[in-house]
Structures are given as C-alpha cells and as structure tokens.
PDB file of C-alpha atoms in Angstrom:
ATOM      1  CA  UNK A  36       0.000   0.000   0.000  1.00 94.00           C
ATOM      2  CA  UNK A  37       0.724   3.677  -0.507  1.00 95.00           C
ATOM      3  CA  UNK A  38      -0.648   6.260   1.095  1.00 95.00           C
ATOM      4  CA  UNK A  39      -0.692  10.160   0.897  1.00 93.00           C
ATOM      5  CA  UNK A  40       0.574  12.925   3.828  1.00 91.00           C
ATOM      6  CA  UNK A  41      -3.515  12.623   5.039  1.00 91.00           C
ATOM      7  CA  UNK A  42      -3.055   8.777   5.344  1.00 93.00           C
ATOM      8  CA  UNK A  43      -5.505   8.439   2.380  1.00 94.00           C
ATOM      9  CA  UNK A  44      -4.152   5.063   0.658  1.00 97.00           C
ATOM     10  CA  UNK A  45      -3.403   5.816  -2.906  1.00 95.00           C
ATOM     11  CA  UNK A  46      -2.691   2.159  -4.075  1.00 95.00           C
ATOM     12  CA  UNK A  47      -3.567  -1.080  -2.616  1.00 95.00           C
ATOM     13  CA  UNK A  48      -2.510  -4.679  -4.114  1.00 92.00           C
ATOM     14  CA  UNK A  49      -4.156  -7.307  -1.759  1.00 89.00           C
ATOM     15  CA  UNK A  50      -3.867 -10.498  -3.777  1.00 86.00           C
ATOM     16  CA  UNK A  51       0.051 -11.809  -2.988  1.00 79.00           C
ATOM     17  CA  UNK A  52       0.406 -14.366   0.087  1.00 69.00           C
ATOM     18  CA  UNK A  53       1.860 -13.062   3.145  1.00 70.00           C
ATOM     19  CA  UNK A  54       5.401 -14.721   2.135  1.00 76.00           C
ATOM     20  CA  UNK A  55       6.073 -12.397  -0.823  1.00 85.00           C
ATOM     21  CA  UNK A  56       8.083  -9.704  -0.510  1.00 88.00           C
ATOM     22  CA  UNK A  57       6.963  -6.583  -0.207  1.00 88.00           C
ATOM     23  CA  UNK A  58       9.718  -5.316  -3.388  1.00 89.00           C
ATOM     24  CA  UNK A  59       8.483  -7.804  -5.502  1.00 91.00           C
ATOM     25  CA  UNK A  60       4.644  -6.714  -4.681  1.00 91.00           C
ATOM     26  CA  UNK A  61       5.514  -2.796  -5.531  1.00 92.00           C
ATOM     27  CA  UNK A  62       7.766  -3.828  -8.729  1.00 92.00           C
ATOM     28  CA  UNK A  63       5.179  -5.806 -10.322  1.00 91.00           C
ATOM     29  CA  UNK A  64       1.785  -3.494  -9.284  1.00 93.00           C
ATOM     30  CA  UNK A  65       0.241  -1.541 -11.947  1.00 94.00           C
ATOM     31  CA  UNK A  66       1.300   1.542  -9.834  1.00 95.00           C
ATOM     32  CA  UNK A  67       4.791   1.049 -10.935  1.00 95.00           C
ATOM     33  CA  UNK A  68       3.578   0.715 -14.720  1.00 95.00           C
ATOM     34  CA  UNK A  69       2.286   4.142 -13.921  1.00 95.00           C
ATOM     35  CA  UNK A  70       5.900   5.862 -12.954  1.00 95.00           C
ATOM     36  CA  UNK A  71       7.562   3.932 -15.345  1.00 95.00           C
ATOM     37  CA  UNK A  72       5.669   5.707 -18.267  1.00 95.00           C
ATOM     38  CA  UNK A  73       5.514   8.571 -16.624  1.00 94.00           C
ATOM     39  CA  UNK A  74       1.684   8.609 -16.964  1.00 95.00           C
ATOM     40  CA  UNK A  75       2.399   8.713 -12.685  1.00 93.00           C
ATOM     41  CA  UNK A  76       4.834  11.633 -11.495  1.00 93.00           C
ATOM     42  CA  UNK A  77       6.220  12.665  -8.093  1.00 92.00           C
ATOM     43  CA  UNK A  78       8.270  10.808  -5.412  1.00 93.00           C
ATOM     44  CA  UNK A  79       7.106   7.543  -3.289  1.00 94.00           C
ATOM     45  CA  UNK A  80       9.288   7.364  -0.022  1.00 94.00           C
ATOM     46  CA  UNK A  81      10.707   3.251   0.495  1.00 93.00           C
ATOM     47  CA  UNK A  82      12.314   1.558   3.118  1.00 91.00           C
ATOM     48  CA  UNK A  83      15.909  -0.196   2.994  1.00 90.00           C
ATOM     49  CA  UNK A  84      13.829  -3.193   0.978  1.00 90.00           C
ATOM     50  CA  UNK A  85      13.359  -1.278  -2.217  1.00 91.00           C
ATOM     51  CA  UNK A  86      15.767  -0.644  -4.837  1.00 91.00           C
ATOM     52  CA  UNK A  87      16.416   3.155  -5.796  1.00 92.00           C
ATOM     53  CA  UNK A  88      14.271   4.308  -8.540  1.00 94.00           C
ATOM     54  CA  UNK A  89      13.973   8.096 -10.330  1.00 93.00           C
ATOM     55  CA  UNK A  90      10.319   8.006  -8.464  1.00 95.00           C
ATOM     56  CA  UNK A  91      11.173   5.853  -5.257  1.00 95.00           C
ATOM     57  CA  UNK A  92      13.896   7.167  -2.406  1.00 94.00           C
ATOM     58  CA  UNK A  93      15.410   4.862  -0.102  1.00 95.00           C
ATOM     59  CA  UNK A  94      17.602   5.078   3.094  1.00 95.00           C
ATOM     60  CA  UNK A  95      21.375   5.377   2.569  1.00 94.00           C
ATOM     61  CA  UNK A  96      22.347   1.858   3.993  1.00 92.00           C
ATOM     62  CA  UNK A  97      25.685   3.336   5.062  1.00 93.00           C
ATOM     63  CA  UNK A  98      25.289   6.620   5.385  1.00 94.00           C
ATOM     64  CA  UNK A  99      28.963   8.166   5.034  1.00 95.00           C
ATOM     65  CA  UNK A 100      28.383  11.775   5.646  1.00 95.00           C
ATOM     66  CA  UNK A 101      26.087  14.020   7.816  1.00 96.00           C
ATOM     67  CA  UNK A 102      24.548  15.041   5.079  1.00 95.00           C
ATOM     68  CA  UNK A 103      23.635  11.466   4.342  1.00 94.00           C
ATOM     69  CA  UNK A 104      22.518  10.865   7.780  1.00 96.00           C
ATOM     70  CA  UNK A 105      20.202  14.018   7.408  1.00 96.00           C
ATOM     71  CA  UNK A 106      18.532  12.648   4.801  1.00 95.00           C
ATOM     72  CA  UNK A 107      18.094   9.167   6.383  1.00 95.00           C
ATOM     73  CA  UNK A 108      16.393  10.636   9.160  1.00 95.00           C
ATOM     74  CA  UNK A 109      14.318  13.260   7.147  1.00 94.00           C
ATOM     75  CA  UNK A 110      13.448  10.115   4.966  1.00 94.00           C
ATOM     76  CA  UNK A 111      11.950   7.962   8.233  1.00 92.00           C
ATOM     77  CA  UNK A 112      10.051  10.787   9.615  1.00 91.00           C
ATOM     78  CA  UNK A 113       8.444  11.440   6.587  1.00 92.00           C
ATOM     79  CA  UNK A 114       8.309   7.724   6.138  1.00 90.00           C
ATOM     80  CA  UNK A 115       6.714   7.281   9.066  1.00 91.00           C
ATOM     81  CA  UNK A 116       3.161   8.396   7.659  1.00 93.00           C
ATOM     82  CA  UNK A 117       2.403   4.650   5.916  1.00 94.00           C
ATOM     83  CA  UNK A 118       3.157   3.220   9.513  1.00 92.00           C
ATOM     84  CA  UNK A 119       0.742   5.288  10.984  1.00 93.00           C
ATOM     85  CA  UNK A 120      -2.286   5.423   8.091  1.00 94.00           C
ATOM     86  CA  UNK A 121      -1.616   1.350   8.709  1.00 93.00           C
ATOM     87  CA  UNK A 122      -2.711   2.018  12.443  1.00 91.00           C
ATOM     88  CA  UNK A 123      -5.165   3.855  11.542  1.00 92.00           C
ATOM     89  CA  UNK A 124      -6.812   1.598   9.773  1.00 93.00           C
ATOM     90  CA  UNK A 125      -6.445  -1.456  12.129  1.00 91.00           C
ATOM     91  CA  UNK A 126      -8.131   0.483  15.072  1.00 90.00           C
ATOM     92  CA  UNK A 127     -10.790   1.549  12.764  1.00 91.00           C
ATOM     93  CA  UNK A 128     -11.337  -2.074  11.387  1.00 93.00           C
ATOM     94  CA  UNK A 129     -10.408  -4.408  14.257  1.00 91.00           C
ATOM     95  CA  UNK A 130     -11.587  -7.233  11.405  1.00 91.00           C
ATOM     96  CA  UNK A 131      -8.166  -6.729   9.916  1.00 90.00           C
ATOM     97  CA  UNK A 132      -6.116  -8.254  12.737  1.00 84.00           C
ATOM     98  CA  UNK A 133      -4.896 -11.434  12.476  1.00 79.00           C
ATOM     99  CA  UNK A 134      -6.957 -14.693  12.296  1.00 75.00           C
ATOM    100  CA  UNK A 135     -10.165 -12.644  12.354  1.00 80.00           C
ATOM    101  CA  UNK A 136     -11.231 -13.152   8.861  1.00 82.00           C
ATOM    102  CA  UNK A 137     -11.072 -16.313   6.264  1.00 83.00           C
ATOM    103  CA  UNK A 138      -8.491 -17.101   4.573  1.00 80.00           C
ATOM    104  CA  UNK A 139     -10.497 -16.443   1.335  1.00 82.00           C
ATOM    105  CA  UNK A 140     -11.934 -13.537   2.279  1.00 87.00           C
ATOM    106  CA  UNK A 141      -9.122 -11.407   3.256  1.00 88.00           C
ATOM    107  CA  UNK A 142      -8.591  -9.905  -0.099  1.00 89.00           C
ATOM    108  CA  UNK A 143     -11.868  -8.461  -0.632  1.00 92.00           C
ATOM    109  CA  UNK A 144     -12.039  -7.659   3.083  1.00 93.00           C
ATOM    110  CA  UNK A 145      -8.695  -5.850   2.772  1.00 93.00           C
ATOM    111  CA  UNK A 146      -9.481  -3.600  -0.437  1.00 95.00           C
ATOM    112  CA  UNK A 147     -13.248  -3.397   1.217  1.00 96.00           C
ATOM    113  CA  UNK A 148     -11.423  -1.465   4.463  1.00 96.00           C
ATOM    114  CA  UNK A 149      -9.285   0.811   2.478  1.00 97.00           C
ATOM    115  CA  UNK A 150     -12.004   2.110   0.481  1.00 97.00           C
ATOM    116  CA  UNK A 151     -14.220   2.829   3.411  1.00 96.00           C
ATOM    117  CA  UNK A 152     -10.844   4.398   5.211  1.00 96.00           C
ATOM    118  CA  UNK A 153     -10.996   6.320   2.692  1.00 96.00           C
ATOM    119  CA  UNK A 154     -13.943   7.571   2.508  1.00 95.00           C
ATOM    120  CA  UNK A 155     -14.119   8.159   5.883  1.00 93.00           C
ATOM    121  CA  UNK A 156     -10.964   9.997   5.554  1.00 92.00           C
ATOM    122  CA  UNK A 157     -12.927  12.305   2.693  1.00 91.00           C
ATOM    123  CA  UNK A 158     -15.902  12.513   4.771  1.00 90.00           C
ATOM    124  CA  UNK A 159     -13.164  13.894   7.751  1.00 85.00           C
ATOM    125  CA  UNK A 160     -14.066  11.055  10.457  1.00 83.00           C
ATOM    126  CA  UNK A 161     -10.821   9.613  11.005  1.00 60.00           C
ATOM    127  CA  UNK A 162      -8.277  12.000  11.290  1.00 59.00           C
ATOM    128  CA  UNK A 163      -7.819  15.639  10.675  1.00 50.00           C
ATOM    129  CA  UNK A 164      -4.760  16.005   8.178  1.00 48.00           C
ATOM    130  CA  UNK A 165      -1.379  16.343   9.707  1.00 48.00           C
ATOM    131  CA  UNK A 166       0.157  19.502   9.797  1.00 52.00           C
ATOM    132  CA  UNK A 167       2.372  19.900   6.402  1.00 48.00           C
ATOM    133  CA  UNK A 168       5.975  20.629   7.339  1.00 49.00           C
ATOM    134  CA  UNK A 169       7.525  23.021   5.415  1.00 48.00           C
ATOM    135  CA  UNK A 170      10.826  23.244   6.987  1.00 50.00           C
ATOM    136  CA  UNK A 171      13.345  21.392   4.539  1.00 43.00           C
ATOM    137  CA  UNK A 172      16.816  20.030   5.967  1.00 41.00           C
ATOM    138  CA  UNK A 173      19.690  21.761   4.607  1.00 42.00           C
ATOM    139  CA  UNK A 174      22.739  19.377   2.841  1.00 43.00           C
ATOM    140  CA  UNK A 175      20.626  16.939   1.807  1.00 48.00           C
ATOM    141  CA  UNK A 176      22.322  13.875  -0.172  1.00 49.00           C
ATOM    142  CA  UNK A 177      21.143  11.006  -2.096  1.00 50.00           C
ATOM    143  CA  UNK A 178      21.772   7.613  -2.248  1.00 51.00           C
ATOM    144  CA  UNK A 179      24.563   6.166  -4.583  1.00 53.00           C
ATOM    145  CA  UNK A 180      22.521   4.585  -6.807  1.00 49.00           C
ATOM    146  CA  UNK A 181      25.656   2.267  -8.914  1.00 52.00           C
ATOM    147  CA  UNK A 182      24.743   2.285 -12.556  1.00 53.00           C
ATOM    148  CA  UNK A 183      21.851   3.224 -12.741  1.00 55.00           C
ATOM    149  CA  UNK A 184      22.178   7.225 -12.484  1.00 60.00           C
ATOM    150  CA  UNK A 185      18.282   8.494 -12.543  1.00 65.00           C
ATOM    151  CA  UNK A 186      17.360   7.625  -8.639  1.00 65.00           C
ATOM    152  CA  UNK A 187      20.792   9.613  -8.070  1.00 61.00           C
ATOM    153  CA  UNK A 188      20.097  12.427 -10.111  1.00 61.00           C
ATOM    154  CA  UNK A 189      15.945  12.661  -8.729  1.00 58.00           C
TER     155      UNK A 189
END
C-alpha cells in the first residue's frame, strides 16, 4: 500500500500471500507501470527493501556523511506516515487483525477497508490532516545509486 501525507491510501494490491516480498509486490503493481511511463509523477518514499528508482527514495544503507545521515532521518520521519495510516486503519477495522477473517476472504475484506478508510478519511471522520511541514533540511544527499544514475540524479 501507498498512502498520501492525510493517510488516504493511494494504491492497494491485496492479492500476494503473506510470504512475498513486499519489493516484488511494488515492482510488479500496476502503480509502478504508472511511474515507469511517466503517466504517474512525483516521489514515493521506500524503506531499505526497495531498490532506488527516479520516483522511489530509499535510506542510505551506510550513510557516510552528515549530510547522508540528514537525509536518512528526514526520509523515516516522513516515512513514518504509511506506519501510521496502517494504524489507523487497524483500530478503525479491528476485522483486519490477524486470524479474524477467512483465509479467502481477506482480499476483498482488505481492499473493502481501504475504500471505506478512505472515505471516511474524505468525509473527515478519522483523522484531521497532519500539519504539512515546510521546513526542509539543509545538505541533503542522495543515495549512490551504482549504474543506474536516474534515482541519483531525482
């Protein structure tokens, strides 16, 4: 899943088994299809698990310089927003914790929850949006991203 800064979720896949990874989920959904032909633009924030992409920024895994620090940290706290739309929508739909629902229902009862999340989300009876931080951090460096050069230069 993907979500926005108002932990609206943007893009849900809910078909893989629990033992795929979530990489190989994100690099074979339709959203990447999207970014790849550039019918998508903008930035999607990753964890250490995801390759570097023009559209997707990941941690440094050993960050070298403050600078590169800086960024890991400014990437985490912004980061931070998918962990907490997740919340969100566990408290809202206790059906989602484990061992509550069929096996072969979870699917539809996943994508069911996400829609309503976010409606309720457009209907403002979740969550008021978080405050937008404008504030940017200063020497800000990005990852070495080997050969391939357009993560590096995004």
């Amino acid at each position: 899943m993907t979500c926005d800064a108002t932990f609206r979720f943007v893009h849900c896949v809910a078909k893989w088994p629990g033992s795929v990874h979530d990489s190989r989920v994100f690099r074979e959904s339709s959203l990447v299809r999207l970014f790849e032909t550039g019918v998508r633009t903008g930035l999607i924030l990753g964890d250490s698990g995801y390759g570097l992409k023009k559209y997707l920024m990941v941690p440094y895994l050993t960050p070298r310089t403050r600078a590169e620090e800086k960024f890991n940290t400014s990437l985490c706290r912004t980061r931070v927003t998918i962990e907490q739309a997740f919340g969100i929508l566990k408290r809202r739909f206790p059906c989602l914790q484990v061992g509550k629902v069929q096996p072969d229902r979870v699917c539809a009862t996943v994508i069911a929850c996400v829609i309503l999340h976010n409606l309720g989300i457009d209907k403002r009876d979740i969550v008021d949006p978080p405050p937008v931080n404008r504030r940017l951090m200063d020497e800000v460096a990005l990852p070495d991203a080997g050969r391939r050069t357009e993560g590096k230069t995004v």
